[in-house]
Short mmCIF file of C-alpha atoms and ligand atoms in Angstrom, two decimals:
data_model
loop_
_atom_site.label_atom_id
_atom_site.label_comp_id
_atom_site.label_asym_id
_atom_site.label_seq_id
_atom_site.Cartn_x
_atom_site.Cartn_y
_atom_site.Cartn_z
CA MET A 21 128.81 115.61 124.18
CA SER A 22 131.69 116.68 121.88
CA GLU A 23 131.28 119.62 119.51
CA ARG A 24 131.63 117.26 116.54
CA HIS A 25 128.91 114.99 117.89
CA GLN A 26 126.60 117.98 118.34
CA GLN A 27 127.32 119.09 114.78
CA PHE A 28 126.58 115.53 113.59
CA GLN A 29 123.26 115.41 115.48
CA SER A 30 122.14 118.74 114.08
CA LEU A 31 123.14 117.75 110.52
CA LEU A 32 121.34 114.41 110.86
CA LYS A 33 118.21 116.31 111.87
CA SER A 34 118.43 119.02 109.19
CA ASN A 35 119.24 116.52 106.42
CA ALA A 36 116.34 114.28 107.53
CA GLU A 37 113.99 117.28 107.38
CA ALA A 38 115.20 118.17 103.89
CA VAL A 39 114.79 114.54 102.73
CA GLU A 40 111.31 114.40 104.26
CA ALA A 41 110.30 117.62 102.48
CA LEU A 42 111.61 116.36 99.14
CA LEU A 43 109.92 112.97 99.53
CA GLU A 44 106.70 114.79 100.39
CA ARG A 45 106.95 116.65 97.05
CA LEU A 46 107.88 113.50 95.10
CA LEU A 47 104.91 111.66 96.60
CA SER A 48 102.39 114.42 96.00
CA THR A 49 99.33 114.15 93.79
CA ASP A 50 101.10 116.21 91.08
CA LEU A 51 101.24 114.21 87.85
CA GLN A 52 104.65 114.03 86.18
CA ALA A 53 105.18 114.14 82.40
CA GLY A 54 104.21 110.76 80.92
CA GLU A 55 102.15 109.65 83.94
CA ILE A 56 98.45 108.96 83.28
CA ALA A 57 97.13 108.98 86.85
CA ARG A 58 98.32 108.55 90.44
CA PRO A 59 95.76 106.22 92.05
CA GLU A 60 94.79 107.71 95.40
CA ARG A 61 94.97 104.58 97.55
CA LEU A 62 98.30 103.42 96.09
CA LEU A 63 99.77 106.87 96.65
CA ALA A 64 98.48 106.81 100.24
CA ALA A 65 100.12 103.39 100.81
CA MET A 66 103.43 104.65 99.38
CA ARG A 67 103.28 107.73 101.60
CA HIS A 68 102.53 105.54 104.63
CA GLY A 69 105.63 103.47 103.87
CA VAL A 70 107.90 106.47 103.36
CA LEU A 71 106.74 109.54 105.29
CA ASN A 72 106.92 107.98 108.70
CA GLY A 73 109.98 109.25 110.48
CA GLY A 74 112.88 106.96 109.63
CA LYS A 75 116.38 108.07 110.57
CA ARG A 76 117.12 108.79 106.87
CA LEU A 77 120.60 107.42 107.44
CA ARG A 78 121.19 106.36 103.83
CA PRO A 79 120.41 109.82 102.35
CA PHE A 80 122.58 111.33 105.10
CA LEU A 81 125.50 109.17 103.95
CA VAL A 82 124.97 110.21 100.32
CA ILE A 83 124.84 113.90 101.21
CA GLU A 84 127.81 113.86 103.58
CA SER A 85 129.96 111.69 101.29
CA ALA A 86 129.28 114.11 98.44
CA ALA A 87 130.12 117.02 100.78
CA LEU A 88 133.71 115.72 101.00
CA PHE A 89 134.22 117.03 97.48
CA PRO A 90 133.99 120.58 96.18
CA GLY A 91 131.30 121.72 93.78
CA VAL A 92 128.45 119.28 94.44
CA GLU A 93 125.03 120.96 94.63
CA ARG A 94 123.40 119.89 97.90
CA GLU A 95 120.01 119.60 96.14
CA THR A 96 121.49 117.06 93.72
CA ALA A 97 122.95 114.89 96.47
CA LEU A 98 119.63 115.21 98.29
CA ARG A 99 117.74 113.84 95.28
CA ILE A 100 120.05 110.82 95.02
CA GLY A 101 119.61 110.30 98.76
CA ALA A 102 115.83 110.46 98.37
CA ALA A 103 115.99 107.90 95.54
CA LEU A 104 117.95 105.55 97.80
CA GLU A 105 115.50 106.10 100.66
CA CYS A 106 112.65 105.03 98.32
CA ILE A 107 114.46 101.73 97.73
CA HIS A 108 115.13 101.30 101.44
CA CYS A 109 111.45 101.96 102.25
CA TYR A 110 110.29 99.55 99.53
CA SER A 111 112.49 96.87 101.08
CA LEU A 112 110.97 97.49 104.52
CA VAL A 113 107.40 97.40 103.15
CA HIS A 114 108.04 94.10 101.37
CA ASP A 115 110.11 92.66 104.22
CA ASP A 116 107.18 93.22 106.60
CA LEU A 117 104.75 91.21 104.41
CA PRO A 118 103.39 87.91 105.77
CA ALA A 119 105.35 86.00 103.10
CA MET A 120 108.59 87.49 104.42
CA ASP A 121 109.15 88.66 108.01
CA ASP A 122 105.44 89.07 108.83
CA ASP A 123 105.65 92.19 110.98
CA ASP A 124 102.79 94.40 112.19
CA MET A 125 104.80 97.41 113.37
CA ARG A 126 107.46 99.51 111.67
CA ARG A 127 108.84 102.88 112.75
CA GLY A 128 106.31 102.80 115.57
CA GLN A 129 103.21 102.51 113.38
CA PRO A 130 101.26 99.73 111.64
CA THR A 131 103.08 98.28 108.62
CA VAL A 132 101.66 99.05 105.17
CA HIS A 133 99.90 95.69 104.70
CA ILE A 134 98.19 96.15 108.09
CA ALA A 135 97.17 99.78 107.47
CA PHE A 136 96.07 98.94 103.89
CA ASP A 137 96.25 95.34 102.60
CA GLU A 138 98.82 92.97 101.12
CA ALA A 139 98.15 93.88 97.49
CA ALA A 140 98.56 97.58 98.30
CA ALA A 141 101.83 96.85 100.15
CA ILE A 142 103.22 94.86 97.21
CA LEU A 143 102.29 97.59 94.73
CA ALA A 144 103.54 100.38 97.00
CA GLY A 145 106.91 98.60 97.22
CA ASP A 146 107.03 98.06 93.46
CA SER A 147 106.17 101.70 92.80
CA LEU A 148 108.80 102.96 95.27
CA LEU A 149 111.48 100.82 93.64
CA THR A 150 110.54 102.25 90.25
CA LEU A 151 110.31 105.81 91.60
CA ALA A 152 113.92 105.58 92.79
CA PHE A 153 115.20 105.20 89.23
CA ASP A 154 112.75 107.88 88.04
CA ILE A 155 114.30 110.34 90.53
CA VAL A 156 117.85 109.60 89.37
CA ALA A 157 116.98 109.94 85.68
CA ALA A 158 114.61 112.93 85.98
CA PRO A 159 115.67 116.26 84.44
CA GLU A 160 115.41 117.91 87.88
CA THR A 161 118.47 115.86 88.90
CA ARG A 162 121.11 118.19 87.51
CA LEU A 163 123.92 115.78 86.62
CA PRO A 164 125.62 114.77 83.36
CA ASP A 165 123.98 111.77 81.65
CA ALA A 166 127.09 109.63 82.16
CA THR A 167 126.93 110.29 85.92
CA LYS A 168 123.25 109.36 85.99
CA THR A 169 124.02 106.11 84.13
CA ALA A 170 126.78 105.29 86.63
CA LEU A 171 124.35 105.93 89.51
CA VAL A 172 121.60 103.82 87.94
CA LEU A 173 124.03 100.94 87.41
CA ALA A 174 125.52 101.07 90.90
CA LEU A 175 122.05 101.39 92.48
CA ALA A 176 120.66 98.48 90.45
CA ARG A 177 123.62 96.30 91.43
CA ALA A 178 123.17 97.24 95.10
CA ALA A 179 119.41 96.62 95.15
CA GLY A 180 119.03 93.61 92.85
CA ILE A 181 119.89 89.94 92.75
CA GLY A 182 123.56 90.52 93.57
CA GLY A 183 122.72 92.87 96.42
CA MET A 184 119.74 93.49 98.67
CA ALA A 185 117.09 91.31 96.98
CA GLY A 186 119.57 88.45 96.61
CA GLY A 187 120.57 88.86 100.26
CA GLN A 188 116.93 88.67 101.30
CA ALA A 189 116.58 85.39 99.34
CA LEU A 190 119.65 83.99 101.11
CA ASP A 191 118.25 85.20 104.43
CA LEU A 192 114.97 83.35 103.87
CA ALA A 193 116.88 80.20 102.85
CA ALA A 194 118.99 80.50 106.02
CA GLU A 195 115.88 79.90 108.13
CA LYS A 196 115.76 76.37 106.71
CA GLN A 197 119.48 75.65 106.60
CA ALA A 198 121.83 77.70 108.77
CA PRO A 199 124.81 79.08 106.85
CA ASP A 200 128.35 79.06 108.23
CA GLU A 201 129.92 82.32 109.40
CA ASP A 202 131.24 83.23 105.94
CA GLY A 203 127.73 82.63 104.61
CA ILE A 204 126.23 84.90 107.29
CA VAL A 205 128.74 87.66 106.48
CA ALA A 206 128.02 87.37 102.73
CA LEU A 207 124.24 87.42 103.10
CA GLN A 208 124.36 90.41 105.45
CA ALA A 209 126.74 92.30 103.15
CA MET A 210 124.11 91.83 100.44
CA LYS A 211 120.90 92.29 102.40
CA THR A 212 121.77 95.42 104.36
CA GLY A 213 125.37 96.25 103.46
CA ALA A 214 124.88 96.84 99.74
CA LEU A 215 122.58 99.87 100.12
CA LEU A 216 124.82 101.44 102.76
CA ARG A 217 127.84 100.87 100.54
CA PHE A 218 125.99 102.47 97.63
CA ALA A 219 125.07 105.45 99.82
CA CYS A 220 128.74 106.26 100.43
CA GLU A 221 129.93 105.44 96.93
CA ALA A 222 127.13 107.55 95.45
CA GLY A 223 128.61 110.66 97.06
CA ALA A 224 131.81 110.06 95.09
CA ILE A 225 129.90 109.28 91.87
CA VAL A 226 127.81 112.45 92.14
CA ALA A 227 130.99 114.47 92.69
CA GLY A 228 132.79 112.90 89.72
CA ALA A 229 135.55 111.88 92.16
CA SER A 230 138.67 109.91 91.17
CA ALA A 231 138.52 106.10 91.01
CA GLY A 232 140.72 106.02 94.12
CA ASP A 233 138.39 108.23 96.17
CA ARG A 234 135.37 106.31 94.91
CA SER A 235 136.97 103.05 96.03
CA THR A 236 137.82 104.53 99.45
CA LEU A 237 134.23 105.59 100.01
CA ARG A 238 132.99 102.22 98.83
CA ARG A 239 135.23 100.54 101.42
CA TYR A 240 134.11 102.99 104.10
CA GLY A 241 130.51 102.06 103.14
CA GLU A 242 131.28 98.35 103.47
CA THR A 243 132.83 98.93 106.87
CA VAL A 244 129.92 100.94 108.27
CA GLY A 245 127.54 98.45 106.62
CA LEU A 246 129.13 95.64 108.63
CA ALA A 247 128.96 97.75 111.78
CA PHE A 248 125.30 98.59 111.10
CA GLN A 249 124.44 94.90 110.85
CA ILE A 250 126.32 93.87 113.99
CA ALA A 251 124.68 96.75 115.91
CA ASP A 252 121.28 95.68 114.50
CA ASP A 253 121.79 92.07 115.58
CA LEU A 254 122.91 93.27 119.00
CA LEU A 255 119.80 95.45 119.31
CA ASP A 256 117.57 92.57 118.20
CA LEU A 257 119.04 90.62 121.11
CA THR A 258 119.03 93.37 123.74
CA ALA A 259 116.62 96.24 122.91
CA ASP A 260 112.90 96.45 123.58
CA ALA A 261 110.25 96.83 120.89
CA GLU A 262 109.15 100.28 122.08
CA THR A 263 112.63 101.75 121.65
CA MET A 264 113.01 100.14 118.23
CA GLY A 265 109.51 100.92 116.91
CA LYS A 266 109.32 97.31 115.66
CA ALA A 267 109.35 93.79 117.08
CA THR A 268 112.67 92.60 118.56
CA GLY A 269 113.98 89.13 119.39
CA LYS A 270 112.89 88.04 115.90
CA ASP A 271 116.19 86.37 115.01
CA ALA A 272 116.14 84.06 118.03
CA GLU A 273 112.41 83.40 117.55
CA ARG A 274 113.02 82.26 113.97
CA GLY A 275 116.15 80.31 114.91
CA LYS A 276 118.14 82.70 112.70
CA ALA A 277 121.87 82.56 113.38
CA THR A 278 123.74 85.86 113.44
CA LEU A 279 127.38 86.50 114.23
CA VAL A 280 126.23 88.11 117.47
CA SER A 281 124.12 85.12 118.54
CA ARG A 282 127.04 82.80 117.78
CA ARG A 283 129.86 84.81 119.27
CA GLY A 284 128.16 86.82 121.98
CA GLN A 285 127.75 90.40 123.09
CA ALA A 286 131.37 91.01 124.20
CA TRP A 287 132.68 89.91 120.80
CA ALA A 288 130.16 92.15 119.04
CA GLU A 289 131.08 95.20 121.10
CA ASN A 290 134.78 94.63 120.43
CA ARG A 291 134.17 94.09 116.69
CA LEU A 292 132.20 97.35 116.54
CA ARG A 293 135.15 99.22 118.06
CA GLU A 294 137.49 97.63 115.47
CA LEU A 295 135.20 98.60 112.61
CA VAL A 296 135.02 102.23 113.75
CA THR A 297 138.83 102.33 113.88
CA GLU A 298 138.96 100.87 110.35
CA ALA A 299 136.48 103.48 109.11
CA GLU A 300 138.58 106.26 110.65
CA ALA A 301 141.75 104.91 109.00
CA LEU A 302 140.05 104.73 105.60
CA LEU A 303 138.97 108.37 105.82
CA ALA A 304 142.34 109.68 107.03
CA PRO A 305 143.29 111.00 103.55
CA PHE A 306 140.31 113.38 103.70
CA SER A 307 141.66 114.81 107.01
CA HIS A 308 139.37 117.33 108.78
CA ARG A 309 136.74 117.18 105.99
CA ALA A 310 135.89 113.62 107.10
CA GLY A 311 134.91 114.58 110.67
CA ILE A 312 131.19 114.09 110.09
CA LEU A 313 131.60 110.71 108.37
CA ILE A 314 133.84 109.55 111.23
CA GLU A 315 131.18 110.65 113.70
CA THR A 316 128.64 108.75 111.57
CA ALA A 317 130.65 105.54 111.96
CA HIS A 318 130.53 106.02 115.76
CA PHE A 319 126.79 106.69 115.58
CA ILE A 320 126.13 103.56 113.50
CA ALA A 321 128.18 101.35 115.82
CA ASN A 322 126.66 102.77 119.01
CA ARG A 323 123.07 103.40 117.91
CA ARG A 324 120.28 102.53 120.33
CA ASN A 325 117.41 102.25 117.82
C1 GRG B 3 112.20 92.62 100.56
C2 GRG B 3 113.80 92.84 98.61
C3 GRG B 3 113.54 92.88 100.06
C4 GRG B 3 114.57 93.15 100.86
C5 GRG B 3 114.47 93.35 102.29
C6 GRG B 3 116.77 95.40 104.06
C7 GRG B 3 115.84 94.25 104.05
C8 GRG B 3 115.84 93.41 102.86
C9 GRG B 3 115.00 94.00 105.05
C10 GRG B 3 114.92 94.80 106.24
C11 GRG B 3 114.81 93.94 107.42
C12 GRG B 3 115.59 94.47 108.49
C13 GRG B 3 114.83 95.05 109.65
C14 GRG B 3 116.91 94.41 108.45
C15 GRG B 3 117.76 94.95 109.48
C16 GRG B 3 118.50 96.13 109.05
C17 GRG B 3 117.65 97.25 108.63
C18 GRG B 3 117.56 97.49 107.18
C19 GRG B 3 117.04 98.01 109.55
C20 GRG B 3 116.24 99.21 109.24
O1 GRG B 3 117.07 100.26 108.82
P1 GRG B 3 117.21 101.62 109.65
O2 GRG B 3 117.63 101.31 111.06
O3 GRG B 3 115.68 102.03 109.71
O4 GRG B 3 118.05 102.57 108.91
P2 GRG B 3 114.95 103.43 109.55
O5 GRG B 3 113.54 103.13 109.97
O6 GRG B 3 115.61 104.43 110.45
O7 GRG B 3 115.07 103.79 108.10
#
C-alpha cells in the first residue's frame, strides 16, 4: 500500500468519525431555537437512517476539497459535509421504500420502513432533507451570509428536480421504457452524480475560491460522480449482498439497463481507468495539495462496497 493510500485511508476514517460525532449532536434530543418538540419516534427513525456506518464519502469530498484552499475552518467544512450527508441519507431512506426500490437492508441493517414503518420513513426522510438546509443556515456555521446563500442554492439545485430527485423520477420511468445511452448518462448524472458534484464544488464555495477553481472542482466532481456510478453498476453485477450491506443484482432483476450491462465488464473497467486519469489531469493545477483527492478518485473507481 502506498504512503498516500495509507494517508487517504486514515483521513477517510478520521473524517467519518468526526462526521458521525457531529451528526450524533445534530440528531440529539436537544431542542433548537424555534423548535417546539422533537418527537421521540421520529428522531429515532432519523437516527436509524443516519447513524449507521456509511462511508461518509460525500462529507469527505467536501472537507478535502475545502482543504485545497488556505483559511477554511475544518469545523465549517465538516458542517457542510454533515448537511450533505443528511440529504444523502434521506435519499436512501426514501429510495428503500416499497413505492421506490423496495429494499429491506441498507448498510447491513434493516431499512427504516422495516425497523419502523412507512410513515416514519417518509417523515424521517422529509425531516433530514429539511435539517440539511437548517445546518447550512444555522449561526453555528461560521460563514458569510452570501456564502451560505450560494451553498443553499447549489445544494437545492443538486438535490431537487434538476438533480437527484429528478434523476430518481427518470430512473423509475426507465423501468417502463428503457432510455438510450445518453439518457442513461443523464439520469445517472442527476440521480447520483449531482450530490457528488456538489460535494466537491462546496469545498470551493466554502473557501470563497475563484470561479475558475470552483469550476475545476465541479468538473472533478462530475468525473468522480460518473466513476462512482459505473463502479456501483459493476458492483451490482458482480458483488454479493453481504459485502455490500444491501441487495445486489437489483438492476438486472428489474430489467434496468445500465452502461455496464450494455457494454460489459471490460468496457467498464477501462472507462474507470480513463475517468481516474481525467480526474488527475483536472487537479494538476493544485499540484501536491491534490494528492488526497487524486487518491479519492482511485478509491471511488476501485471500491469493493
Ligand atoms: C428518493 C429523492 C430520492 C432519491 C434517491 C441516490 C438515490 C436517489 C438513490 C440511491 C439508490 C442507490 C443505491 C443508488 C446507487 C448509488 C448510491 C447512492 C449508493 C449509496 O451510496 P454510498 O456507496 O453509500 O456512498 P454509503 O452507505 O456508504 O453512504
